[in-house]
Amino acid sequence: MESTNLTANAGSIPASLRKTYEEAGQGHVFRFVDAGKVTAQDANELVENLQHYDPHQVAALFNRSTKANSVADAAADEVTPLEEGVVHQLSETAPELKEKWLDLGLEAVSKGMAGALVLSGGQGTRLGFAGPKGIFSRCEFAKYRRWHRLAST
């Protein structure tokens, strides 16, 4: 059994595992092992953990998520004000129209065309709002790109 005090080196990583990760552009995960900054036991644990992942899939997921963020950021810069007459006060809206909107909303949800953002405690605080999240003004959303990031993840 190896001592936990022995330092690992590049030879601590099986060649086939290293090749798989390097081909997927994920060879950097061995950086600290290669530099001799971890123990042999830590290197063995790393090898065991890495054998459970598909580095090609990890790289693809990372690339897809960063591409989505850049597309979303570009789209956020293209937001324009609503046309006049599009916004309605619910207190001044006829019940029939409210019911129509509810039906349209439920239909959109059932077709997977609508999304929702549910916030747990602390998000308002991170945005500089100390009150209950239920009274956070929708107009405040526009001030924070963080809402966009939260909604797109």
C-alpha positions as a printed Julia matrix, in Angstrom:
153×3 Matrix{Float64}:
   0.0    0.0     0.0
   1.33   3.45   -0.9
   2.1    5.94    1.81
  -0.18   8.95    1.89
   2.93  11.15    2.11
   4.38  10.08   -1.24
   4.14  12.73   -3.92
   2.39  11.84   -7.16
   3.81  12.63  -10.59
   2.79  12.41  -14.24
   3.36   8.65  -14.16
   0.62   8.32  -11.53
  -2.03   8.75  -14.22
  -2.81   5.74  -16.47
  -1.83   6.57  -20.06
  -5.23   5.56  -21.48
  -7.08   7.84  -19.05
  -4.73  10.73  -19.76
  -5.13  10.22  -23.52
  -8.94  10.21  -23.27
  -8.99  13.43  -21.26
  -6.4   15.18  -23.44
  -8.3   14.26  -26.63
 -11.39  15.86  -25.09
  -9.44  19.03  -24.29
  -9.63  18.27  -20.58
  -5.99  17.38  -19.91
  -5.74  20.3   -17.49
  -7.35  18.13  -14.79
  -3.95  16.5   -14.29
  -2.09  19.79  -13.81
  -1.47  19.44  -10.07
  -0.54  15.77  -10.32
   1.95  16.57  -13.1
   3.43  19.37  -11.0
   3.92  17.02   -8.03
   1.56  19.03   -5.83
  -0.64  16.13   -4.65
  -0.05  12.94   -2.72
  -0.16   9.53   -4.34
  -3.39   8.81   -2.46
  -5.0   11.99   -3.82
  -3.86  11.09   -7.34
  -5.38   7.62   -6.97
  -8.68   9.16   -5.84
  -8.59  11.54   -8.8
  -8.05   8.65  -11.21
 -10.92   6.71   -9.67
 -13.25   9.72   -9.87
 -12.29  10.59  -13.44
 -13.04   7.05  -14.6
 -16.74   7.72  -13.87
 -17.0   10.64  -16.32
 -17.04  10.96  -20.08
 -14.71  13.92  -20.71
 -16.06  14.4   -24.24
 -19.56  14.83  -22.83
 -18.29  17.18  -20.1
 -16.53  19.32  -22.72
 -19.62  19.34  -24.95
 -21.87  20.38  -22.06
 -19.46  23.15  -21.09
 -19.21  24.43  -24.66
 -22.98  24.32  -25.11
 -23.61  26.22  -21.87
 -21.04  28.94  -22.57
 -22.39  29.35  -26.11
 -25.92  29.7   -24.71
 -24.72  32.37  -22.29
 -23.05  34.39  -25.04
 -26.18  34.17  -27.21
 -28.35  35.21  -24.25
 -26.04  38.13  -23.42
 -26.2   39.33  -27.03
 -30.0   39.03  -27.02
 -30.22  40.94  -23.72
 -28.56  43.91  -25.39
 -31.3   43.9   -28.04
 -34.23  44.34  -25.62
 -36.55  47.15  -26.69
 -39.41  48.81  -24.82
 -42.92  47.41  -25.24
 -45.28  49.06  -27.67
 -47.81  51.42  -26.18
 -51.08  49.77  -25.21
 -49.55  46.36  -24.56
 -49.42  46.75  -20.77
 -52.68  46.49  -18.84
 -53.59  47.16  -15.21
 -55.16  43.96  -13.88
 -57.47  45.96  -11.62
 -58.89  47.65  -14.73
 -59.07  44.52  -16.91
 -62.34  42.72  -17.64
 -62.69  39.26  -16.04
 -63.26  37.69  -19.47
 -59.9   38.99  -20.7
 -58.15  37.76  -17.53
 -59.68  34.31  -18.1
 -58.5   34.35  -21.73
 -54.97  35.23  -20.57
 -55.05  32.42  -18.02
 -56.11  29.93  -20.7
 -53.38  31.15  -23.07
 -50.81  30.91  -20.29
 -51.81  27.39  -19.31
 -51.76  26.34  -22.95
 -48.23  27.75  -23.33
 -47.11  25.89  -20.2
 -48.65  22.62  -21.43
 -46.77  22.98  -24.74
 -43.46  23.74  -23.01
 -43.47  27.29  -24.37
 -43.36  29.09  -21.02
 -40.83  29.23  -18.25
 -40.83  30.21  -14.62
 -38.21  31.52  -12.29
 -38.56  30.4    -8.68
 -36.25  32.11   -6.24
 -35.19  30.7    -2.93
 -34.09  32.8    -0.02
 -31.16  35.13   -0.46
 -31.52  36.09   -4.1
 -33.18  39.4    -3.27
 -30.42  40.17   -0.8
 -27.79  39.53   -3.46
 -29.62  42.03   -5.63
 -29.71  44.65   -2.87
 -33.37  44.12   -1.91
 -33.99  43.37    1.78
 -37.78  42.92    1.69
 -39.83  39.78    1.03
 -39.35  38.56   -2.53
 -43.11  38.67   -3.1
 -43.06  42.47   -3.05
 -40.02  42.9    -5.28
 -41.2   45.15   -8.1
 -41.1   43.64  -11.58
 -39.7   46.97  -12.76
 -36.64  46.27  -10.64
 -35.83  43.19  -12.76
 -34.6   45.34  -15.61
 -31.81  46.74  -13.42
 -30.16  43.38  -12.82
 -28.49  41.15  -15.39
 -28.36  38.55  -12.61
 -32.08  37.87  -13.17
 -31.23  37.0   -16.74
 -28.48  34.62  -15.65
 -30.74  32.97  -13.08
 -33.54  32.54  -15.6
 -31.29  31.03  -18.26
 -29.79  28.29  -16.07
